[in-house]
Structure formats: C-alpha cells, structure tokens
PDB file of C-alpha atoms in Angstrom:
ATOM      1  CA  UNK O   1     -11.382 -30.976   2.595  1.00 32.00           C
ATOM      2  CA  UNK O   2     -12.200 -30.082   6.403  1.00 33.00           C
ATOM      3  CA  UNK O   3     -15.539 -29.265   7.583  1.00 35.00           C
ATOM      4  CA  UNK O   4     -13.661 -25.532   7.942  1.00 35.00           C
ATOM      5  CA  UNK O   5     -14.706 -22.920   6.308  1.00 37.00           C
ATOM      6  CA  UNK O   6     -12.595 -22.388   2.477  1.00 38.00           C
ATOM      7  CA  UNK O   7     -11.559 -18.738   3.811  1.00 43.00           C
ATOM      8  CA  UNK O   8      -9.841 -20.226   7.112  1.00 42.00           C
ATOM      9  CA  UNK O   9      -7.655 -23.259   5.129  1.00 40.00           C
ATOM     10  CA  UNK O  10      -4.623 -23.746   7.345  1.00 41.00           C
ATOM     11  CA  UNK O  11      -1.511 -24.306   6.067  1.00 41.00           C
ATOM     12  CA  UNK O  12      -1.802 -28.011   6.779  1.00 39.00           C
ATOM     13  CA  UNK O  13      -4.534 -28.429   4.533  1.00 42.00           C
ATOM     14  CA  UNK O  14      -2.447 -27.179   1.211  1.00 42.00           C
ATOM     15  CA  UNK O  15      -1.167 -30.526   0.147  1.00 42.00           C
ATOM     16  CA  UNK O  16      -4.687 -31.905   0.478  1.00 44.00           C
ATOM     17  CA  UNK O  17      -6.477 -29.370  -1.373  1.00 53.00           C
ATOM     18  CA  UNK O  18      -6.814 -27.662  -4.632  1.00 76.00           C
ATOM     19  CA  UNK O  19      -8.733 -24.726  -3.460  1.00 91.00           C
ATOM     20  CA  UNK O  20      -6.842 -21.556  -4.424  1.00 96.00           C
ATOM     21  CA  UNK O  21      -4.534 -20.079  -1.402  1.00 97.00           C
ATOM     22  CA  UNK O  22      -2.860 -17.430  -1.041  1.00 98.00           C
ATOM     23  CA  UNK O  23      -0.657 -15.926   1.392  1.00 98.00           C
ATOM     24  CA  UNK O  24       1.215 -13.082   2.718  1.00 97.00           C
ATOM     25  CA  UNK O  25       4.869 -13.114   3.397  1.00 97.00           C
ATOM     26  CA  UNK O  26       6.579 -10.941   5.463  1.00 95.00           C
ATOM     27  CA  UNK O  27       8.925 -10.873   8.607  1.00 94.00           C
ATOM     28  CA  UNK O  28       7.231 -10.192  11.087  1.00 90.00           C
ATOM     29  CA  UNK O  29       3.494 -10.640   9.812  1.00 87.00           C
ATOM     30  CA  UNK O  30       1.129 -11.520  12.585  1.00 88.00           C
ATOM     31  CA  UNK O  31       0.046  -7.809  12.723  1.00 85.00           C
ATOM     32  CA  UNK O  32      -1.476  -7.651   9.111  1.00 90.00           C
ATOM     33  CA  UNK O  33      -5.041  -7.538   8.450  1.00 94.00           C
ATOM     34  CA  UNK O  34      -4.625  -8.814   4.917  1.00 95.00           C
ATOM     35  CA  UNK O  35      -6.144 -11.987   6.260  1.00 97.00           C
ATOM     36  CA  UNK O  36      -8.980 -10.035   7.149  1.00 97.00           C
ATOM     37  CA  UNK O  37      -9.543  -8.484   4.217  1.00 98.00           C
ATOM     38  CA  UNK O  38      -9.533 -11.278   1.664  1.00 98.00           C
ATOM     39  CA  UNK O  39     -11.486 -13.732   3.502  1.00 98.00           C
ATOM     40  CA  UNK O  40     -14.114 -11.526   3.773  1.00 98.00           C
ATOM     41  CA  UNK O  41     -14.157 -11.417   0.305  1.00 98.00           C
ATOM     42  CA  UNK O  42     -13.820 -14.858  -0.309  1.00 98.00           C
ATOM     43  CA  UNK O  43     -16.385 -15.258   1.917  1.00 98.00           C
ATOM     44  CA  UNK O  44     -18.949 -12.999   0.273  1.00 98.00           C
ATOM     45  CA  UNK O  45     -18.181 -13.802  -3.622  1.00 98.00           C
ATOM     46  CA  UNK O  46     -18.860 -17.405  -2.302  1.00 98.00           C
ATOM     47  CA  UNK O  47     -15.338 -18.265  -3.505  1.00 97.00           C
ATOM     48  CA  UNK O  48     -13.644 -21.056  -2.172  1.00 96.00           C
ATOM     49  CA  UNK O  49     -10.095 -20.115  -1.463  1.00 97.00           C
ATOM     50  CA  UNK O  50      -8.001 -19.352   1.255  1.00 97.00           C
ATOM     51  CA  UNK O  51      -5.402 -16.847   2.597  1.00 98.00           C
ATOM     52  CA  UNK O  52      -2.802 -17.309   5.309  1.00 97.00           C
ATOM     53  CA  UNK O  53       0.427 -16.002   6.708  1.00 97.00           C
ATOM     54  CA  UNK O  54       3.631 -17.055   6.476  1.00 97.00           C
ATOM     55  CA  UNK O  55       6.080 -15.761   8.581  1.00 96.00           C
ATOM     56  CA  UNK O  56       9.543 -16.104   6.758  1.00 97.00           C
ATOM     57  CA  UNK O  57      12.952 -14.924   7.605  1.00 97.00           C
ATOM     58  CA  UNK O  58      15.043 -12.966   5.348  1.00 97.00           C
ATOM     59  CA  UNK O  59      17.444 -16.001   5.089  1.00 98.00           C
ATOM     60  CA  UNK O  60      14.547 -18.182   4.249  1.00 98.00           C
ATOM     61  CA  UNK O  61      13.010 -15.711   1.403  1.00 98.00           C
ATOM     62  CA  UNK O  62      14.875 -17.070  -1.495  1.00 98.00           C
ATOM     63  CA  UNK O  63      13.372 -21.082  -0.934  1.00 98.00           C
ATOM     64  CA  UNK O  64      10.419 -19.510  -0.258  1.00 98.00           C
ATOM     65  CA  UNK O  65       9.330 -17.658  -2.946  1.00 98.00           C
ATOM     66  CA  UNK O  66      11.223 -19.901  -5.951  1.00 96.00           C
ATOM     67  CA  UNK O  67       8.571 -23.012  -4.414  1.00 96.00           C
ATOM     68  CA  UNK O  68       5.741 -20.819  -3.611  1.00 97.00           C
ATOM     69  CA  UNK O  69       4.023 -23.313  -5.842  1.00 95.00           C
ATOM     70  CA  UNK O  70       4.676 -26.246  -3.808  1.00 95.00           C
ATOM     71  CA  UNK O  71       4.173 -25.084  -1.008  1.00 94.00           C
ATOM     72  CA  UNK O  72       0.215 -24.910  -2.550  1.00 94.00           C
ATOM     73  CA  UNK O  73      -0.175 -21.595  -2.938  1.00 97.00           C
ATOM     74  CA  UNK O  74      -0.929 -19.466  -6.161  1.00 97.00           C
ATOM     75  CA  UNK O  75       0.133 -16.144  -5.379  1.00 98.00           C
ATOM     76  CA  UNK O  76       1.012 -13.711  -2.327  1.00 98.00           C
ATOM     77  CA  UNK O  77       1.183 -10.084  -0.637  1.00 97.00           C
ATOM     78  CA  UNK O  78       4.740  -9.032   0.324  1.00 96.00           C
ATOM     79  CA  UNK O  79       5.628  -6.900   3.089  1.00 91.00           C
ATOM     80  CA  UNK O  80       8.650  -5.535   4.745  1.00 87.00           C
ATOM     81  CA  UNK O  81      11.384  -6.329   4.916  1.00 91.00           C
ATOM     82  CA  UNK O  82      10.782  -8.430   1.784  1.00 94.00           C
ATOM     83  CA  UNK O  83       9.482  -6.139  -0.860  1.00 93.00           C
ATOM     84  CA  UNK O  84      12.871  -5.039  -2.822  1.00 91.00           C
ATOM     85  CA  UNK O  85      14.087  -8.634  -2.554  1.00 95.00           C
ATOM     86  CA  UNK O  86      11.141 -10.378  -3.972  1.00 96.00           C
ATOM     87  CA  UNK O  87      12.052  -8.170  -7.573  1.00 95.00           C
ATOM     88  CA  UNK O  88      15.250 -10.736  -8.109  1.00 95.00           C
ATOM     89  CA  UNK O  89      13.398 -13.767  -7.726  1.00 97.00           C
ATOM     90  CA  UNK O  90      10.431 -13.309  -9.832  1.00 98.00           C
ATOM     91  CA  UNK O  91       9.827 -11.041 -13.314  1.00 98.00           C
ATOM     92  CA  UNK O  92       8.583  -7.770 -12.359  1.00 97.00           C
ATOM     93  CA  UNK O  93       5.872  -5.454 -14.244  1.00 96.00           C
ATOM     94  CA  UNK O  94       7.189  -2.196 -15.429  1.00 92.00           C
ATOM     95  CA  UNK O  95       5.959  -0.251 -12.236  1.00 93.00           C
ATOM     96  CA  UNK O  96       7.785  -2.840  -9.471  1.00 95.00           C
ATOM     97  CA  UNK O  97      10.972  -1.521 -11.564  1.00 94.00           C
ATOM     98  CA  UNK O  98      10.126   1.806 -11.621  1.00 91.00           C
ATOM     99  CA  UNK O  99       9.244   1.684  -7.466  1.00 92.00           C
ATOM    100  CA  UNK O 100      12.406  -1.056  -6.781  1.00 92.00           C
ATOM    101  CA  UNK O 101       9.666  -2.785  -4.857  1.00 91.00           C
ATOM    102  CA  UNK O 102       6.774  -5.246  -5.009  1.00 95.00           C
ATOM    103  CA  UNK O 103       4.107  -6.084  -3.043  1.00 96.00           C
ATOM    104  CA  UNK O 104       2.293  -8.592  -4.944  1.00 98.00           C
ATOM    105  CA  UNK O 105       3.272 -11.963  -6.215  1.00 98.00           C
ATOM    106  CA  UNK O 106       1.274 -14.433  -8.938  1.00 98.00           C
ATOM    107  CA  UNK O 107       2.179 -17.405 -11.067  1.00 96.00           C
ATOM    108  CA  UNK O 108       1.202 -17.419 -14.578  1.00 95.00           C
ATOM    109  CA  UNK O 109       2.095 -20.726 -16.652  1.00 93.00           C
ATOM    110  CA  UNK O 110       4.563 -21.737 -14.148  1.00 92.00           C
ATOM    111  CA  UNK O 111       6.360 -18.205 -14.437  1.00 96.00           C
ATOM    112  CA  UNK O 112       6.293 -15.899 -11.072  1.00 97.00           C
ATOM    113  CA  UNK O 113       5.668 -12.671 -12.040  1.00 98.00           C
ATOM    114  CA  UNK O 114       5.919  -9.319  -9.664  1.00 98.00           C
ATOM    115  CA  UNK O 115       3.772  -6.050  -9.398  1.00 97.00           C
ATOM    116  CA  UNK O 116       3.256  -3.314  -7.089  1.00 96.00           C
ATOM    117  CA  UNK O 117      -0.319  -2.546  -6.080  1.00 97.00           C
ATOM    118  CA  UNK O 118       0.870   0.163  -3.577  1.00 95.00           C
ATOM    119  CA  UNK O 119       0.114   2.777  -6.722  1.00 95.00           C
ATOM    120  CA  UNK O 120      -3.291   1.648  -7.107  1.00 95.00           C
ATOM    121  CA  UNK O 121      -3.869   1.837  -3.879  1.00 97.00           C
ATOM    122  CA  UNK O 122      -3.393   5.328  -3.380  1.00 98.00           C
ATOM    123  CA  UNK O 123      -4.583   6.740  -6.077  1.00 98.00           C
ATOM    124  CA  UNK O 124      -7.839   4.491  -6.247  1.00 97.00           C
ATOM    125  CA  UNK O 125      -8.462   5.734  -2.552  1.00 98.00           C
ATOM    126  CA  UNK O 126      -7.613   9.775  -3.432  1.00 98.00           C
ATOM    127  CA  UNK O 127     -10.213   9.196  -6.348  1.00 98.00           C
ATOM    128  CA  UNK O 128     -12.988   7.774  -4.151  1.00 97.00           C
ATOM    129  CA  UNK O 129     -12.028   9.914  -0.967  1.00 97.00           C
ATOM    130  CA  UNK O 130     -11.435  13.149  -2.812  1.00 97.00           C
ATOM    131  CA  UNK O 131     -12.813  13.371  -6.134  1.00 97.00           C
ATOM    132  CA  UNK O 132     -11.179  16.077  -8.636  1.00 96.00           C
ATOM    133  CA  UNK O 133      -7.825  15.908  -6.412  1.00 97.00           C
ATOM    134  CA  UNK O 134      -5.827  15.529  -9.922  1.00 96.00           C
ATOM    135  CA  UNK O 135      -6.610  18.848 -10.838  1.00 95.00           C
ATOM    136  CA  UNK O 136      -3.620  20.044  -8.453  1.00 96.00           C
ATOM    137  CA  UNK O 137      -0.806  20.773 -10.529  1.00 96.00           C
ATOM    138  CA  UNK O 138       2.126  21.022  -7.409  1.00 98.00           C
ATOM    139  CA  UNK O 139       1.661  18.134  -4.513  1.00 98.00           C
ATOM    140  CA  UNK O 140       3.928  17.820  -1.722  1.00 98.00           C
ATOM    141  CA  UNK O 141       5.154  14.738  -0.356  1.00 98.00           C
ATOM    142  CA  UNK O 142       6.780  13.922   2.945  1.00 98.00           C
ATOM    143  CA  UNK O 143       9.218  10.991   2.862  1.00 96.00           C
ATOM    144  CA  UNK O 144      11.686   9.318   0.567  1.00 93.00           C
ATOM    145  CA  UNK O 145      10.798   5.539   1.666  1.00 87.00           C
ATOM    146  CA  UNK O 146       9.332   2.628  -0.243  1.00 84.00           C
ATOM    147  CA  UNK O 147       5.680   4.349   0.069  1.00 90.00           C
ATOM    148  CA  UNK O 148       7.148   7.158  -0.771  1.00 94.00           C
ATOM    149  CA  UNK O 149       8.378   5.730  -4.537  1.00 93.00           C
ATOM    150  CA  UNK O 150       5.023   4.194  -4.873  1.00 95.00           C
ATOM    151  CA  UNK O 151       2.752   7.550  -3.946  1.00 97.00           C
ATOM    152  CA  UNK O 152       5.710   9.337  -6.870  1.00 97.00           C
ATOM    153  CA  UNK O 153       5.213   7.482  -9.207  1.00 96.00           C
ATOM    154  CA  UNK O 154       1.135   7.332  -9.276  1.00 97.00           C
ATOM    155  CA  UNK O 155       1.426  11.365  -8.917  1.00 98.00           C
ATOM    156  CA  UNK O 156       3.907  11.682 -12.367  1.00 97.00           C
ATOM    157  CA  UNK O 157       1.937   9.078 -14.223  1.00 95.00           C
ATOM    158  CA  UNK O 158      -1.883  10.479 -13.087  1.00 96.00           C
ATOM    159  CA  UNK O 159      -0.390  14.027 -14.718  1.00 97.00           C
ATOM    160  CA  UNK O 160       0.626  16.058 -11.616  1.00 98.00           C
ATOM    161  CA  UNK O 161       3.395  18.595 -13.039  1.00 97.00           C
ATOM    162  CA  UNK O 162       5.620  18.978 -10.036  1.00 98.00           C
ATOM    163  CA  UNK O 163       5.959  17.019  -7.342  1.00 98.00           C
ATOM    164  CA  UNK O 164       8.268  18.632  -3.989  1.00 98.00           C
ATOM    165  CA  UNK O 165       9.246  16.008  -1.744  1.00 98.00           C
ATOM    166  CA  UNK O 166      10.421  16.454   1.756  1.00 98.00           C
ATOM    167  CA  UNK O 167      12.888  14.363   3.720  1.00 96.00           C
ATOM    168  CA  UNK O 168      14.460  14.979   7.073  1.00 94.00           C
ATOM    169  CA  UNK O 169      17.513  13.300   5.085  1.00 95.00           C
ATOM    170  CA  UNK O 170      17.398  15.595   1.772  1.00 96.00           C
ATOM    171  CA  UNK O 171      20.397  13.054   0.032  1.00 96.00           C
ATOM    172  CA  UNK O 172      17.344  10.368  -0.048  1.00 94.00           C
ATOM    173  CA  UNK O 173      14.907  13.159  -1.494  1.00 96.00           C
ATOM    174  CA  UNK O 174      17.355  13.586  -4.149  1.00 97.00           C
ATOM    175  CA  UNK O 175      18.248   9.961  -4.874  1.00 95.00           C
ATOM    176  CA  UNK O 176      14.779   9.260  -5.416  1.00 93.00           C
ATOM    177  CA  UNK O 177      14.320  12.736  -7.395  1.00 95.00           C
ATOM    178  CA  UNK O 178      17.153  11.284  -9.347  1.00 95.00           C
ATOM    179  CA  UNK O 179      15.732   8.149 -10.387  1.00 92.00           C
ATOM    180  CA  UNK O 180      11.819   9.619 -11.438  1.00 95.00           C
ATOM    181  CA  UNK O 181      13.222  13.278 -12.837  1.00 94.00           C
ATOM    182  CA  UNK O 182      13.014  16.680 -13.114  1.00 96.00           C
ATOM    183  CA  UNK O 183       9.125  17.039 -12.089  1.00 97.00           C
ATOM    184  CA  UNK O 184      10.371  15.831  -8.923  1.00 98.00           C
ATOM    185  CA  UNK O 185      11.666  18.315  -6.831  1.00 98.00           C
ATOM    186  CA  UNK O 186      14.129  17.302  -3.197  1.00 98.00           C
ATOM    187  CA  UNK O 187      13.789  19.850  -0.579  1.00 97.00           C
ATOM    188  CA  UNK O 188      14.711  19.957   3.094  1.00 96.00           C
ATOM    189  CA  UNK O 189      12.755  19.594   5.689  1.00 97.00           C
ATOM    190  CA  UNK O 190      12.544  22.730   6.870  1.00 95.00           C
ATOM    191  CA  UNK O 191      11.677  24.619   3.508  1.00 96.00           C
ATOM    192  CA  UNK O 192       8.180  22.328   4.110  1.00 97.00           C
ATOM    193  CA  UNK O 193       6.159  25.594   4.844  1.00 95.00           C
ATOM    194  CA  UNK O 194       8.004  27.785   1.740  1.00 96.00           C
ATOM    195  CA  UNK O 195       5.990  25.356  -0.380  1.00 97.00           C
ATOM    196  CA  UNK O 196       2.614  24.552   1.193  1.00 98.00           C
ATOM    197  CA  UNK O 197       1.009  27.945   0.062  1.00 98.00           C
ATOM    198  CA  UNK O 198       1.297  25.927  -3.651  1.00 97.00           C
ATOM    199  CA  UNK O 199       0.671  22.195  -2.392  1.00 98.00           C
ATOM    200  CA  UNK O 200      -2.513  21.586  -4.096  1.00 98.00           C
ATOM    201  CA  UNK O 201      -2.045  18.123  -2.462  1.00 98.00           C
ATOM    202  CA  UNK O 202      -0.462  17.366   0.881  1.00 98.00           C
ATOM    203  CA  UNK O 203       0.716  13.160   1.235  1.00 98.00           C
ATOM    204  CA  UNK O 204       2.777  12.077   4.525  1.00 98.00           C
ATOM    205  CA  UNK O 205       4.367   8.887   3.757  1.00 96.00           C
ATOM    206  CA  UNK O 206       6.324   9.207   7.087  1.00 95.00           C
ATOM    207  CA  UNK O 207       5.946   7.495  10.167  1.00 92.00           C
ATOM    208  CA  UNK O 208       5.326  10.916  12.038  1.00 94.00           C
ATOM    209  CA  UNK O 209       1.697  11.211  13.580  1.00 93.00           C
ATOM    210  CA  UNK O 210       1.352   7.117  14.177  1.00 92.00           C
ATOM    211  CA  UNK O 211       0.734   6.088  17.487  1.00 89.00           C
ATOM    212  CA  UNK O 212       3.683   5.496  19.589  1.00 90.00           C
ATOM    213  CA  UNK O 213       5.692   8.363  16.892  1.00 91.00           C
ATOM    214  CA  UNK O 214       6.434  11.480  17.259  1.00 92.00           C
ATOM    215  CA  UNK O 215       3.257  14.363  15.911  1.00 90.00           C
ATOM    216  CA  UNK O 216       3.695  15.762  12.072  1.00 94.00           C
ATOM    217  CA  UNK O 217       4.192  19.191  13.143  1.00 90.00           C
ATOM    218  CA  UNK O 218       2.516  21.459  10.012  1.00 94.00           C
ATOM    219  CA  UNK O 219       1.174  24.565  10.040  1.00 94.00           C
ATOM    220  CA  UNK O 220      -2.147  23.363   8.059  1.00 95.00           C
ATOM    221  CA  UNK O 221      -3.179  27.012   7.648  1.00 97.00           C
ATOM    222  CA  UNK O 222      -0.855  27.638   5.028  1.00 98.00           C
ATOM    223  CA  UNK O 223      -2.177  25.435   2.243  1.00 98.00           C
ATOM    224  CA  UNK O 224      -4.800  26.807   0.501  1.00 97.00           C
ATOM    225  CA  UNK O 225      -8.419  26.283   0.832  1.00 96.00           C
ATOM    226  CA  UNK O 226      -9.370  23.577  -2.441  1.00 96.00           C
ATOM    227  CA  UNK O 227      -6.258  21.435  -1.209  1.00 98.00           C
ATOM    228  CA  UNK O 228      -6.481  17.750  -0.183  1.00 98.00           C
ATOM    229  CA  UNK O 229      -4.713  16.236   2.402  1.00 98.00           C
ATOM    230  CA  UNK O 230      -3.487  11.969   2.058  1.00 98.00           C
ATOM    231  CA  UNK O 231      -2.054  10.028   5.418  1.00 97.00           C
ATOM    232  CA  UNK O 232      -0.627   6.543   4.549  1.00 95.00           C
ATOM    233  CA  UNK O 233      -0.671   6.199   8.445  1.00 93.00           C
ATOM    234  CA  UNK O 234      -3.951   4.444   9.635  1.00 92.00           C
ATOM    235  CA  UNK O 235      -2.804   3.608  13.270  1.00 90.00           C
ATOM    236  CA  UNK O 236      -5.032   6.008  14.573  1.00 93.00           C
ATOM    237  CA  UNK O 237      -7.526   6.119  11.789  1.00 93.00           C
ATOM    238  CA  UNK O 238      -7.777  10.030  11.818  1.00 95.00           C
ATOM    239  CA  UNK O 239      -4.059  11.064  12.314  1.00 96.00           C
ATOM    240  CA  UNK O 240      -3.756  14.889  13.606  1.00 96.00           C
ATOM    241  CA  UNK O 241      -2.675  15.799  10.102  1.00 97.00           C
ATOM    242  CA  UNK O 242      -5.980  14.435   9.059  1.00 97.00           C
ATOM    243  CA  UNK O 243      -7.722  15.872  12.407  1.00 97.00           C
ATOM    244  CA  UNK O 244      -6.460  19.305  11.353  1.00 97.00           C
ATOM    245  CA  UNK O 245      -7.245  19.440   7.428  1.00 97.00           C
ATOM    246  CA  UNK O 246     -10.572  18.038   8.111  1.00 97.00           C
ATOM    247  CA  UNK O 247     -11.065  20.734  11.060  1.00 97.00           C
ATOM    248  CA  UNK O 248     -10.266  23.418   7.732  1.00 97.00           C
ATOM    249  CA  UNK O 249     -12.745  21.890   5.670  1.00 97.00           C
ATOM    250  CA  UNK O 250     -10.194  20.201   3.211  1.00 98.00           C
ATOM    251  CA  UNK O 251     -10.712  17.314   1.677  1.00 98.00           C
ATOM    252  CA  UNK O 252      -8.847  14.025   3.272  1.00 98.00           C
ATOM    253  CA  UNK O 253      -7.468   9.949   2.086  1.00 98.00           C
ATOM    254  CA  UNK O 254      -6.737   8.405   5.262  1.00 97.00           C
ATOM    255  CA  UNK O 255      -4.108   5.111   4.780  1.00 96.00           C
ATOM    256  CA  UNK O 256      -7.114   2.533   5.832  1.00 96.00           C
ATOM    257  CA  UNK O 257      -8.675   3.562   2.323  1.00 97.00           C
ATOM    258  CA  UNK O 258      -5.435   2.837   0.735  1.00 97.00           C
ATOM    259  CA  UNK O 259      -4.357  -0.299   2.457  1.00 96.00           C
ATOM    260  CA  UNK O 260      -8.381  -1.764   0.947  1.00 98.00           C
ATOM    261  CA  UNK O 261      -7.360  -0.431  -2.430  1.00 98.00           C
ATOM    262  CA  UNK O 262      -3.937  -1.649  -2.858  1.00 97.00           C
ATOM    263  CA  UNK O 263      -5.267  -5.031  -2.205  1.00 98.00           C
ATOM    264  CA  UNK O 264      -8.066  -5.522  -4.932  1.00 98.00           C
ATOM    265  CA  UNK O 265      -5.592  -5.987  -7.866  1.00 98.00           C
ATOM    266  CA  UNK O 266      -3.925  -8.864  -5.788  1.00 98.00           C
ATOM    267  CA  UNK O 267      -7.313 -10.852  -5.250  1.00 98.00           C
ATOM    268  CA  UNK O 268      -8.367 -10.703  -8.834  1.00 98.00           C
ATOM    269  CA  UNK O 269      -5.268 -11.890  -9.955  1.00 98.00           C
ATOM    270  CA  UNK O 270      -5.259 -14.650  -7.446  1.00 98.00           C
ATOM    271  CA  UNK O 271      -8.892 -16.027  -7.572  1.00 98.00           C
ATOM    272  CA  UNK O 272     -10.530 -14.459 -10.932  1.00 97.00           C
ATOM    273  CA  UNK O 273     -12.822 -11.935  -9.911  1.00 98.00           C
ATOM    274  CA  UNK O 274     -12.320  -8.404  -9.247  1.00 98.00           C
ATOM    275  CA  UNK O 275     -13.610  -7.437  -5.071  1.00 98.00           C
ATOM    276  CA  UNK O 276     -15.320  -3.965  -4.002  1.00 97.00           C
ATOM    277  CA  UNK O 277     -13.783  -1.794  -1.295  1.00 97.00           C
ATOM    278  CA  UNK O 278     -17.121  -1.793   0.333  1.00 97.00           C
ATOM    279  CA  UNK O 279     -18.442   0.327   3.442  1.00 97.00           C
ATOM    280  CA  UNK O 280     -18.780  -2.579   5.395  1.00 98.00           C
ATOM    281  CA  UNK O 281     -15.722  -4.120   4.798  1.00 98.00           C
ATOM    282  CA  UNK O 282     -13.736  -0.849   5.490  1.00 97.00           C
ATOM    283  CA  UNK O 283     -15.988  -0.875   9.151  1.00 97.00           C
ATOM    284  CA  UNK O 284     -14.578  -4.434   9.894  1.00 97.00           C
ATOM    285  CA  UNK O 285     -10.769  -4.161   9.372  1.00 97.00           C
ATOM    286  CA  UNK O 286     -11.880  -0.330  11.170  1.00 95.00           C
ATOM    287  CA  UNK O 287     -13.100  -2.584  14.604  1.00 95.00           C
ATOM    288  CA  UNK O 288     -10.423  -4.489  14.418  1.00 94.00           C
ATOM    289  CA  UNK O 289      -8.216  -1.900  14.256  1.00 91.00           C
ATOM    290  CA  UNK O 290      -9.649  -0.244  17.292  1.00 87.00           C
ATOM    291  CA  UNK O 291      -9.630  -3.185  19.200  1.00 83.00           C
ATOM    292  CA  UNK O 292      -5.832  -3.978  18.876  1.00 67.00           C
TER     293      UNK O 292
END
C-alpha cells in the first residue's frame, strides 16, 4: 500500500492492492461527485476502500465491464451514455428490466449482476423530504427519459393509482405508458395545467429549470395546497420550480437528496455496510456544488 489515504487509491495502485475499489463509469465522468460521496463514507465508517473514475468510451464499454474484475475493482456506478448498455453485459435485477437501465454494477461469485438504484433514490429522498407524500393518489410527471422510467416505476410499485406523464414529444409518453400500463397515463405538453388541479405530486425529470436550460414554465398556483413538489435537477440546488412551491408553502425533494439516496444501495453492496445520507455529507457535495 501507499502512505495515501484508502479513500484516494489511484488506479495504479489496483494491481497492488486488495482493498475494495470501486468505480464509476461513464463517458464523460469528470463532473460526478460520486467520488465525493463514497469516500466520505469510506472515510468515516473507517473502511478501507477506494472509489475512482473511469472514463470509458462507448466502443470501449464492452472490455470494460466483462474484466471489471481485473481491472481490481468489485463493483461500479454507471452513468450516461452507458446505462441501457451495461443490461447486456451483466444479469440484471427485476427493476433494471423493468427501467431498461442500470446504474449500479456488483460481482457476486464471479457473476456480474445489474440493478438500478435510481428508484431508491427517489423515493428514499420524497420519504425523508416530504413525509406522507404517498398518500397522493394522481402524480404528474414531466419527461419520458431514463429518470423518467425510474421515478414510474417507484410511483406504480409505492401504490400511486394514476400516474399522468408529460412529454413535449407525447409518442415517448406513450411508449413508456405502453411498457408500465394503464395507471400510466401520456399527455401532451400542453394539457400540463388540465391536470395539476389533481397532481397530488408534481416530479420534473426534464432538463428545464437547470442552469444554462431553458425555465419550467408552470403555473404553481394551480396544484392544490397538501401537494408536493420533486426536481431531479440539482444544478442550482433550489430550481424555480422548487423556488415557487416552496414560496406556496408546499412541500419539496430537490435532486441533491436523490442523487445521496440512489447511492447508498451501491456502497453496501460494494463494501458491506449500509452508509447514512447525513446532514453533513449532503452540506459537502452542497459546497462543492456551489463552487463549480
């Protein structure tokens, strides 16, 4: 070993060591704060591990992943443009089918196995950011992407009857509607405000409201009063979406809550012990976030 510390290995070190690494693949990944994130809990469960990024090309994946292994490392995050790939190469869990996506990688007896912790994630963070949210019986959702599948299928399987989802492209709102059925409803974009009066719970899974995006133009007013309002975006931390609920006095699950959440499953299945989404934690990855 180096005189390093366990939660900063390098990659250079993996052939030399068998301290637990794992890493996050994705292409580009130099802006994630996964690294962040799991050496600080590394760092205060006094585990010795490691986590790194690897930056691999789409035409690189396949290697990749099928020697994960070798290349010393016993598990990894996926991100784009990776995550619908990674399902051929390794045996997914029932939700990475149902999504067509994973996000999380681990090797058990030499077999690479597949889940998607994007589910968690979100509804982990509505539970501790909005307690009693599952009593709505009609959410909305913007978006038909990848996030989109994920925050679906965590609404159908917490109970939520009907679920109305919004795309500016309503053929992907009904190919998605297609694959999770009939409690999912495809509308078009501009039928958004014929169905917030109902929305119990309000999720953008869009780009719109990030910095550098265009603004999520809603009229808030319309929902009504007991409903909560979810942002997946967390460049800036309080989106106007969020700025505007909270201004009403609704309830709000910004994305920084998810993007801790989804990544607790991953670290206990990598190095044996199950992390807390902690307020300190969430006010590190929060500086760095307003530093960048």
């Amino acid at each position: 070993m180096t005189g390093r510390s366990p939660c900063c290995i390098g990659i250079s070190d993996l052939t030399v060591s068998r301290t637990p690494v794992a890493c996050l693949i994705g292409w580009p990944a130099a802006h994630s704060r996964s690294p962040l994130i799991h050496r600080y809990w590394l760092r205060t469960l006094g585990i010795e591990g490691g986590y790194v990024i690897e930056a691999v090309p789409p035409e690189d994946l396949r290697d990749f992943v099928l020697r994960l292994s070798l290349h010393g490392f016993v598990g990894a995050n996926v991100t784009i443009p990776h995550k619908e790939d990674v399902l051929a190469l390794s045996t997914p869990d029932a939700r990475a089918k149902a999504i067509g996506a994973a996000n999380t990688l681990w090797l058990v007896d030499g077999e690479l196995r597949s889940t998607n912790t994007d589910v968690e994630g979100f509804i982990n963070n509505l539970d501790a950011s909005a307690p009693g949210w599952d009593a709505a019986e009609e959410a909305l959702v913007l978006g038909a992407g990848g996030s989109s599948r994920a925050v679906v299928f965590g609404l159908l399987e917490r109970g939520v009857s009907r679920v109305h989802l919004a795309n500016r492209t309503i053929a992907r709102a009904e190919a998605l509607a297609t694959t999770f059925g009939s409690r999912v409803q495809p509308m078009a974009w501009d039928a958004i405000n014929d169905v917030l009066p109902r929305a119990r719970l309000l999720v953008n899974t869009t780009s719109l409201g990030m910095r550098g995006q265009p603004a999520l133009e809603l009229d808030i007013a319309r929902l009504p009063q007991q409903a909560v309002v979810a942002d997946l975006v967390y460049v800036p931390l309080i989106t106007p979406l969020l700025a505007a609920a909270q201004a009403r006095g609704l309830k709000t699950a910004d994305g920084l809550g998810m993007l801790l959440h989804q990544a607790v499953r991953g670290f206990e299945l990598w190095f044996g012990k199950r992390p807390q989404v902690t307020a300190e934690l969430r006010a590190l990855v929060e500086a760095d976030l307003t530093k960048s």
